[in-house]
mmCIF file of C-alpha atoms in Angstrom:
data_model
loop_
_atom_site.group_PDB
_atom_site.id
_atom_site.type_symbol
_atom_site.label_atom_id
_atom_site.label_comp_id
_atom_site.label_asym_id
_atom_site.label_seq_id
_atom_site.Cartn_x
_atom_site.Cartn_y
_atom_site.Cartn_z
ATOM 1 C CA UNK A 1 -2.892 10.823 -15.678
ATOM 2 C CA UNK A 2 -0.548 11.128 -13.267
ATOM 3 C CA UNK A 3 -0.398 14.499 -11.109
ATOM 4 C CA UNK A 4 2.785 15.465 -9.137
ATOM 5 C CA UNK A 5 4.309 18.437 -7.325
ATOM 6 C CA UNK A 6 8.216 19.812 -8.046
ATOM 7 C CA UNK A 7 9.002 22.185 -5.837
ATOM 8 C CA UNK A 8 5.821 23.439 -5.538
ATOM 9 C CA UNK A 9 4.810 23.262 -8.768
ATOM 10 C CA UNK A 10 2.318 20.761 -10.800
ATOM 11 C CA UNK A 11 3.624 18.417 -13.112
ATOM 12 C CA UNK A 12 2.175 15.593 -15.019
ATOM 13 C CA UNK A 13 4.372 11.951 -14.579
ATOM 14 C CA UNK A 14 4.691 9.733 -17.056
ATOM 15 C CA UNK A 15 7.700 6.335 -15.656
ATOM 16 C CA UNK A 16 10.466 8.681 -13.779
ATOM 17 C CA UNK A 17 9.896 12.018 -16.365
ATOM 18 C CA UNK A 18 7.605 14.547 -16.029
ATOM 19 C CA UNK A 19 6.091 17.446 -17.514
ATOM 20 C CA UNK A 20 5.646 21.308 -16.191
ATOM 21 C CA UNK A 21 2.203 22.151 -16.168
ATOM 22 C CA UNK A 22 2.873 25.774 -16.764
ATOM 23 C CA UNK A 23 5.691 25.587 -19.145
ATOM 24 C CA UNK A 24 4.225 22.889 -20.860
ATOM 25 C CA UNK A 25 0.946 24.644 -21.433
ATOM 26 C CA UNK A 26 2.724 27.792 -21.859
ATOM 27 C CA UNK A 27 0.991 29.312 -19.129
ATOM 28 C CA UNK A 28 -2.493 28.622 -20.198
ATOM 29 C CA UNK A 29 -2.634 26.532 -16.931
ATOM 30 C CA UNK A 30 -1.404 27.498 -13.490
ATOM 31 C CA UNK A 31 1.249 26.248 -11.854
ATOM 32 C CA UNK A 32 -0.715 26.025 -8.624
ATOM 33 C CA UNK A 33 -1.931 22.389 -7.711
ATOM 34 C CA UNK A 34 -4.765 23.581 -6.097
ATOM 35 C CA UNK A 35 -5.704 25.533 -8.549
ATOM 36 C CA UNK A 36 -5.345 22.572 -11.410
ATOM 37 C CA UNK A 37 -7.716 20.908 -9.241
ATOM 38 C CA UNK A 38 -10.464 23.594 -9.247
ATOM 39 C CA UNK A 39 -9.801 23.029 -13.447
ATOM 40 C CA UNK A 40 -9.937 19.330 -13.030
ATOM 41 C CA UNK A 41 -11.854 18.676 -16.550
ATOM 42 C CA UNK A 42 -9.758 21.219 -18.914
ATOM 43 C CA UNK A 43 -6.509 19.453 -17.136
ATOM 44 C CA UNK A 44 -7.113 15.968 -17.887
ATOM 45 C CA UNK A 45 -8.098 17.568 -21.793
ATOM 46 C CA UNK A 46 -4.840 19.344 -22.169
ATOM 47 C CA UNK A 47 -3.010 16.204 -20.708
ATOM 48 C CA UNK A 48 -4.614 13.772 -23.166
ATOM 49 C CA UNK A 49 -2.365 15.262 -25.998
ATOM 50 C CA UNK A 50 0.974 15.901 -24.163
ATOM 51 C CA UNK A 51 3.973 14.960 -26.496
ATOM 52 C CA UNK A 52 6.489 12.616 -25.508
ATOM 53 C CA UNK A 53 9.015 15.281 -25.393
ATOM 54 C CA UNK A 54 7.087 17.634 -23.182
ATOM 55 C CA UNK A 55 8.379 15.555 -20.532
ATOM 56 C CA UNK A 56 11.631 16.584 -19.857
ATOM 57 C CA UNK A 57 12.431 17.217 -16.383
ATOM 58 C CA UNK A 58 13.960 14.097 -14.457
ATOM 59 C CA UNK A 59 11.474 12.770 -11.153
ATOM 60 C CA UNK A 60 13.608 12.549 -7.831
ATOM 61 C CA UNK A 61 10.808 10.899 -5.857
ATOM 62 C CA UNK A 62 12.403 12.173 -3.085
ATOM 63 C CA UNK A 63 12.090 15.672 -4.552
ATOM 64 C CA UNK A 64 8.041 15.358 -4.873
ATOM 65 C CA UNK A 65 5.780 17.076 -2.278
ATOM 66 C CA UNK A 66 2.249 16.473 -1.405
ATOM 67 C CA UNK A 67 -0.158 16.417 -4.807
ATOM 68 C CA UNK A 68 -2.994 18.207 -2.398
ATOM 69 C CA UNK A 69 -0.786 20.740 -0.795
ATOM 70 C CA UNK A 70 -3.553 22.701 0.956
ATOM 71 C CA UNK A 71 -7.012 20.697 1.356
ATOM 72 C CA UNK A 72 -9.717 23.025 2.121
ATOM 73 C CA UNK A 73 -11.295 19.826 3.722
ATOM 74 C CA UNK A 74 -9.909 16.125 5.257
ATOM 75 C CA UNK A 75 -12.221 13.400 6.659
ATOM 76 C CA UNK A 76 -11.111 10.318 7.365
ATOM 77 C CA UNK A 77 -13.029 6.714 8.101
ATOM 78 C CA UNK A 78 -12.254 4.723 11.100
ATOM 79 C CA UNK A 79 -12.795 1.137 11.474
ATOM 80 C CA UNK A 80 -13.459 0.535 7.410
ATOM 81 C CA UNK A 81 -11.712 -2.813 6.944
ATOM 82 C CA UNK A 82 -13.559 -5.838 8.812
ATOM 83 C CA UNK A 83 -10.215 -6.995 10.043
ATOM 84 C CA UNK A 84 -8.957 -4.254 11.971
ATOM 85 C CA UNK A 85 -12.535 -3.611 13.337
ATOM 86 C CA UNK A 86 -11.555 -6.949 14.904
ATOM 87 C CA UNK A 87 -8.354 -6.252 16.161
ATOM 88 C CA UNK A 88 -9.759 -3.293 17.457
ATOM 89 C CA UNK A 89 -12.670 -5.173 19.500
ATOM 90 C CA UNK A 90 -15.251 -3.830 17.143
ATOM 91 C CA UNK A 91 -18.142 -5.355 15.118
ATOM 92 C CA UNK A 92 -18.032 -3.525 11.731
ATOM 93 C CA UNK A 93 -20.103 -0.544 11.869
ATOM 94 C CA UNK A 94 -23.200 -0.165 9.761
ATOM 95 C CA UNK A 95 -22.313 3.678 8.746
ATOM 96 C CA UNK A 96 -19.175 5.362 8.392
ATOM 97 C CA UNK A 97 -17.458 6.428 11.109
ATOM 98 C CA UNK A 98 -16.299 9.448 10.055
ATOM 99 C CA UNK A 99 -13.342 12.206 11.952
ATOM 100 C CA UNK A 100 -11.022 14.792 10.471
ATOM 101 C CA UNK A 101 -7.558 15.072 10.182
ATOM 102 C CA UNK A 102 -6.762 19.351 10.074
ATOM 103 C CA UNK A 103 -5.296 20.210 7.407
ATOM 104 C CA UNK A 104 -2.235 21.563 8.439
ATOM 105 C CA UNK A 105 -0.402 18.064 8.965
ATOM 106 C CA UNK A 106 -0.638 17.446 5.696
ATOM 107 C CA UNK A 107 2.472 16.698 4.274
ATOM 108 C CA UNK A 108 4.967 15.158 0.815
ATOM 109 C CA UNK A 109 5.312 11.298 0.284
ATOM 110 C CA UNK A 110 9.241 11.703 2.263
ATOM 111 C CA UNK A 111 9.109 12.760 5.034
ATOM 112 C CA UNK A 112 11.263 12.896 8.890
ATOM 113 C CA UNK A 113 8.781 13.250 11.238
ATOM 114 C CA UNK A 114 9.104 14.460 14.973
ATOM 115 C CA UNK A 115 7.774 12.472 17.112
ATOM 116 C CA UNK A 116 5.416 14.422 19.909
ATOM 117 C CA UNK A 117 5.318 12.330 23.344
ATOM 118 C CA UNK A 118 3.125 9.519 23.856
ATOM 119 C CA UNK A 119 2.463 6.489 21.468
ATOM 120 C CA UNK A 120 2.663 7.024 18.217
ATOM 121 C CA UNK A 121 1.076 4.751 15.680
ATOM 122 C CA UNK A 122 1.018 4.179 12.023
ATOM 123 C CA UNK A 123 -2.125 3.585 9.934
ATOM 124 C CA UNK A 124 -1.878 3.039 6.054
ATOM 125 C CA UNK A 125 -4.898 4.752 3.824
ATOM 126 C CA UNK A 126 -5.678 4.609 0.343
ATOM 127 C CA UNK A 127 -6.608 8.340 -0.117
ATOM 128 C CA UNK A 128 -9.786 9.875 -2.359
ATOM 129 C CA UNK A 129 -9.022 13.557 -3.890
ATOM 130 C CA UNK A 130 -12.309 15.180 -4.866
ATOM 131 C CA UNK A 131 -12.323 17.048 -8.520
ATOM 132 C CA UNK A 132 -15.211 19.379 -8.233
ATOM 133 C CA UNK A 133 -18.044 20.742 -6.356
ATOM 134 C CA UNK A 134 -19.575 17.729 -5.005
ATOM 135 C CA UNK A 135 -23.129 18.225 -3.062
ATOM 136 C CA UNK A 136 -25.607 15.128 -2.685
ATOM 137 C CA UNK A 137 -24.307 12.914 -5.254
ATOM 138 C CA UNK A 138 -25.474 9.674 -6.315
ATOM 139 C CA UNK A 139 -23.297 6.653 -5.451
ATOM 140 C CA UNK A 140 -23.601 5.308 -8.890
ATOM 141 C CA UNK A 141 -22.242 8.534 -10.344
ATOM 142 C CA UNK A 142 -19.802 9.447 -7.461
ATOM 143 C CA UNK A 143 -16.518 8.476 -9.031
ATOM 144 C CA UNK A 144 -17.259 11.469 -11.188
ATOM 145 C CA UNK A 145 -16.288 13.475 -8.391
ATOM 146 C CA UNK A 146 -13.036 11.551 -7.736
ATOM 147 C CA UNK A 147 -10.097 13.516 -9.644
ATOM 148 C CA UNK A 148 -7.807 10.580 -8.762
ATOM 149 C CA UNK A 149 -6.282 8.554 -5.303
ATOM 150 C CA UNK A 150 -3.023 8.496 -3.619
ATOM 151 C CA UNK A 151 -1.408 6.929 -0.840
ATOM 152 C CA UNK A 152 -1.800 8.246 2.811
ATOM 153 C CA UNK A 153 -1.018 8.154 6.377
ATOM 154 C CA UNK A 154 -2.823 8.429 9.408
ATOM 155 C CA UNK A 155 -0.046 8.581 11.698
ATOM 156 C CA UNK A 156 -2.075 8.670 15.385
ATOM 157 C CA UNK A 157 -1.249 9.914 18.628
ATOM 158 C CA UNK A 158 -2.879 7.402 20.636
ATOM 159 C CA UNK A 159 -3.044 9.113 24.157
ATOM 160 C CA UNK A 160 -4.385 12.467 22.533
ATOM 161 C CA UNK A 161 -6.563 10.459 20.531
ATOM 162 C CA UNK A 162 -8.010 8.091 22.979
ATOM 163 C CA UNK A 163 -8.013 10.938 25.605
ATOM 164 C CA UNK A 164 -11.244 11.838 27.258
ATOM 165 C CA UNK A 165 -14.898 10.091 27.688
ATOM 166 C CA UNK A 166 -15.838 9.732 24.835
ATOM 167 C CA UNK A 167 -12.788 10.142 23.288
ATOM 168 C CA UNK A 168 -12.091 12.422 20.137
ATOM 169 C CA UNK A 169 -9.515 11.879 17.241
ATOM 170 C CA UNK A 170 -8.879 14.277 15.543
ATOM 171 C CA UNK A 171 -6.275 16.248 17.809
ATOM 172 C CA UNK A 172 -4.025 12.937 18.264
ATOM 173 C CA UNK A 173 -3.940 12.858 14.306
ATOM 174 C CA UNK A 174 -2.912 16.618 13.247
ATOM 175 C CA UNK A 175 0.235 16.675 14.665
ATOM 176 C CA UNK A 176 3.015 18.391 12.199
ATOM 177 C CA UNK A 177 3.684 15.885 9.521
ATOM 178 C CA UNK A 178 0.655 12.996 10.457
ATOM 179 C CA UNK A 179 -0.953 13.597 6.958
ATOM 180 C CA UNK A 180 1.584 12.277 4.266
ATOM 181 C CA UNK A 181 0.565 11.811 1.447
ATOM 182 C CA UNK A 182 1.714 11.274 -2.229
ATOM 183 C CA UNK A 183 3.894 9.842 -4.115
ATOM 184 C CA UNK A 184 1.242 11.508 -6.421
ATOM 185 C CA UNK A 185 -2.104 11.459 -7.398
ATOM 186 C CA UNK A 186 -3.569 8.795 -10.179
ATOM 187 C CA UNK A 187 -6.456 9.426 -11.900
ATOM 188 C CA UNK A 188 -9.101 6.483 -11.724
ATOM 189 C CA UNK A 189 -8.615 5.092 -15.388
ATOM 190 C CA UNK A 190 -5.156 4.668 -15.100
ATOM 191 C CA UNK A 191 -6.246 1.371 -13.359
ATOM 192 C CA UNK A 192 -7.664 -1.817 -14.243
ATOM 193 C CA UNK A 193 -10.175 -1.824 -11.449
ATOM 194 C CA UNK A 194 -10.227 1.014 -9.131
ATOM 195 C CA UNK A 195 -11.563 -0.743 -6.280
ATOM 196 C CA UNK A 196 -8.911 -3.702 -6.002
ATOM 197 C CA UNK A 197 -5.621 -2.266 -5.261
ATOM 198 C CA UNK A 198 -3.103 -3.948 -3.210
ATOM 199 C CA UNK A 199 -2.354 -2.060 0.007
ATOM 200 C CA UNK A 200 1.494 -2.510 1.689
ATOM 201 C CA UNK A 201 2.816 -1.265 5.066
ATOM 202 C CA UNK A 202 6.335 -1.788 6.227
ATOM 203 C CA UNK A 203 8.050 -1.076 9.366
ATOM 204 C CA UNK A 204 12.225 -1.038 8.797
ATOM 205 C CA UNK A 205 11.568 -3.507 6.217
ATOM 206 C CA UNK A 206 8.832 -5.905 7.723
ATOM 207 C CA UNK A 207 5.284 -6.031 6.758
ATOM 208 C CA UNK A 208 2.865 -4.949 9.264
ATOM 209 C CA UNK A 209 -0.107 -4.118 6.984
ATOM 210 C CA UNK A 210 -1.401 -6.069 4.129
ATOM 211 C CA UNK A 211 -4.846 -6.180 2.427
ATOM 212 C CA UNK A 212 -6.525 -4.910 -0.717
ATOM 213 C CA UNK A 213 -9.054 -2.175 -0.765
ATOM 214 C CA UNK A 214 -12.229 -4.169 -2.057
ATOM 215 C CA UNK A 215 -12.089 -5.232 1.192
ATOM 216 C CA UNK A 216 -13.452 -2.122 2.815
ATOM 217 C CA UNK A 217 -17.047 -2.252 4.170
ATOM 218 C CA UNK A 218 -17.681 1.097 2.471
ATOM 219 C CA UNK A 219 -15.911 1.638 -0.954
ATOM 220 C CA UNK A 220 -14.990 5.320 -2.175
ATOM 221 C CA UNK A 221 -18.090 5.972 -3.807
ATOM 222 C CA UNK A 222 -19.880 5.305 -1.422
ATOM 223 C CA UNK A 223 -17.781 7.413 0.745
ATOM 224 C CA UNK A 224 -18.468 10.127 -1.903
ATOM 225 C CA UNK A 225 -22.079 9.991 -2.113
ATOM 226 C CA UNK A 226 -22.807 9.560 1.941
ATOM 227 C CA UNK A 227 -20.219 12.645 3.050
ATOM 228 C CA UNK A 228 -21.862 15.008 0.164
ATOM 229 C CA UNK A 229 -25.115 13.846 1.629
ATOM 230 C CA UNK A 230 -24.168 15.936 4.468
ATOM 231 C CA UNK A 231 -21.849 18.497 3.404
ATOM 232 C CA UNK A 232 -20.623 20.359 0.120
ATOM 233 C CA UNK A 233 -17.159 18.488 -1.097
ATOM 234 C CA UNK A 234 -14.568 20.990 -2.738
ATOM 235 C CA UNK A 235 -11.706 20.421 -5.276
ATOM 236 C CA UNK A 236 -8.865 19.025 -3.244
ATOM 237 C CA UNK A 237 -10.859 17.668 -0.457
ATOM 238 C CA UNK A 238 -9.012 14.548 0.858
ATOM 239 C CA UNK A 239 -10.913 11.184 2.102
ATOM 240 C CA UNK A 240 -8.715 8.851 4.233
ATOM 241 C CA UNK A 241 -10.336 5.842 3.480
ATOM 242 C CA UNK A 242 -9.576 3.834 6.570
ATOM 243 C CA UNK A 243 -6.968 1.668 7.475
ATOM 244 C CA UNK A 244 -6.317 -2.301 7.384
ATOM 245 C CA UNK A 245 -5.302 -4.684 9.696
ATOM 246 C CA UNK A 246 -1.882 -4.770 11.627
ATOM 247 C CA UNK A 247 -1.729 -1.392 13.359
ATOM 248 C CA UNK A 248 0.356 -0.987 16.429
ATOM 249 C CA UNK A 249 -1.433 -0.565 19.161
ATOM 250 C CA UNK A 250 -3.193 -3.530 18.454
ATOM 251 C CA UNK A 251 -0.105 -5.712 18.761
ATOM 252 C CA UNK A 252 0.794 -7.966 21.387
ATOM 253 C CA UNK A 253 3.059 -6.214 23.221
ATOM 254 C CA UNK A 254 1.885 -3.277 21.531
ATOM 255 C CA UNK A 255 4.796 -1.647 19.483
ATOM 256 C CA UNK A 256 4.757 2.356 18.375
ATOM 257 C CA UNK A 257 6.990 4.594 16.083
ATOM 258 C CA UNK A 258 10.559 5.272 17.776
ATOM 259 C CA UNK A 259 13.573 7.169 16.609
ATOM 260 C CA UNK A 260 15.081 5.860 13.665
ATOM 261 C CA UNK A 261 11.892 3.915 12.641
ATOM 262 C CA UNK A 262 11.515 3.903 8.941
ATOM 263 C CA UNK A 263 7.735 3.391 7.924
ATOM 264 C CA UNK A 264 6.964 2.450 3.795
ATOM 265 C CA UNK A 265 3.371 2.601 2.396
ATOM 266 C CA UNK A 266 2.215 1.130 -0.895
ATOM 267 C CA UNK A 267 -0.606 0.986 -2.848
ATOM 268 C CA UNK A 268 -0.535 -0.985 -6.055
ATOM 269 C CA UNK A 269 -0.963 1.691 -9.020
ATOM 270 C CA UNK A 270 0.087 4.909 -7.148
ATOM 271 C CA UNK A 271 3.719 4.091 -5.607
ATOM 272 C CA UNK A 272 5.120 4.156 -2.106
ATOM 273 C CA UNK A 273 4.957 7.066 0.418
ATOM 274 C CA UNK A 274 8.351 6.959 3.283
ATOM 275 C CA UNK A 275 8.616 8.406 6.366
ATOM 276 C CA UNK A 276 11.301 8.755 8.846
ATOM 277 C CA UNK A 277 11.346 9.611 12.365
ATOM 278 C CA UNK A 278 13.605 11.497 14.931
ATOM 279 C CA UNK A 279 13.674 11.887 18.598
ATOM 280 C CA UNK A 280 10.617 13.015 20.943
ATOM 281 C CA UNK A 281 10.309 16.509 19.728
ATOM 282 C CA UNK A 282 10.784 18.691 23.100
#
């Protein structure tokens, strides 16, 4: 299954039609995407038997918002990909190294995005959206809790990030519009092997990022199973699974996001997010 958001309101995908959770269901589901999420199980039931013709509303990908509008929780994972724990003049860590992104950046797969002052960088996640109360679960059962993945951003700040001894993220990364995500979220067995996607980042047209996520030293589950170790995961909650290899500041000269900048993210299996960026906002 393939979960979107229409101006505001949930709606199963199926190629480039969709399907009004509401109307479709006849409002025995809600409309609310957060909501769908806290239903996860009945969802993915009713969904299983959708007609052909329940889909009848034409997709705009431009017109789809952010599948987790409102996260009650975001972590993120720096420094999961042994490449850009390289680039970064790191040995790969032996635990996650986990930060938060606040929730309020969270935005729709197309964007424009102000740019604050300083350097801004680009960082291209595969995303994990929890499906239900998740508390100390085992890794071998933790894709249970996954109610699907979708491509995100972890657009940085890199002075507010890297400001400060020690330094702390999660400032530099919560600035309006740093969490976009989308083009929707896919529900695990809609792929051949959730683990091995492809993972794409372009800058105005030129690869920057390229990898595939089996490369990451800690795979979503078991993400999953050492975050709810600590701390109770809710429907909605959003993972950033880390980023690979190519990122800007790591460059030589380093290059940042500028006006006009056009930045595309794919993931094999989900679709491409695109953002768009304007002058220093004042």
């Amino acid at each position: 299954m393939r979960l979107g958001v229409i101006d505001g309101r949930a709606v199963v995908v199926r190629g480039d039609r969709a399907a009004d959770v509401r109307w479709a269901s006849k409002g025995r589901l809600p409309v609310d995407p957060m909501l769908l999420l806290a239903n996860w199980a009945r969802l993915r039931e009713w969904a299983a038997g959708l007609p052909d013709g329940a889909y009848d509303i034409p997709v705009d990908p431009t017109a789809l918002g952010a599948p987790v509008p409102r996260p009650r929780q975001v972590f993120a994972i720096a420094l999961n990909y042994p490449p850009h724990a390289a680039e970064a003049g790191f040995t790969p860590p032996d635990e996650p190294l986990v930060f938060t992104k606040f929730p309020a950046c969270v935005t729709g797969p197309h964007t424009t995005v102000a740019l604050p002052h300083g350097k801004v960088d680009w960082e291209l996640e595969l995303v994990a959206v929890i499906g239900q109360d998740t508390y100390r679960v085992s890794e071998d059962r933790a894709w249970e809790a996954v109610a699907g993945l979708t491509v995100g951003q972890d657009l940085s700040e890199r002075v507010t990030q890297l400001r400060g001894k020690p330094a702390q993220f999660s400032l530099g990364k919560s600035f309006p519009g740093f969490g976009p995500t989308g083009p929707v979220l896919v529900t695990p067995d809609e792929f051949d092997d959730p683990h091995d996607l492809e993972i794409t980042g372009l800058l105005n047209g030129e690869a920057v990022q390229h990898d595939r996520t089996k490369s990451m030293i800690f795979p979503v589950p078991e993400l999953v199973a050492r975050l709810s170790s600590v701390v109770p995961l809710f429907p909605g909650d959003l993972i950033f699974t880390g980023t690979p290899a190519g990122v800007g500041n790591r460059m030589n000269p380093p290059r940042y996001l500028t006006a006009d900048d056009e930045l595309v993210s794919r993931i094999e299996g989900i679709g491409e997010i695109r953002q768009r960026f304007t002058a220093v906002h004042p």
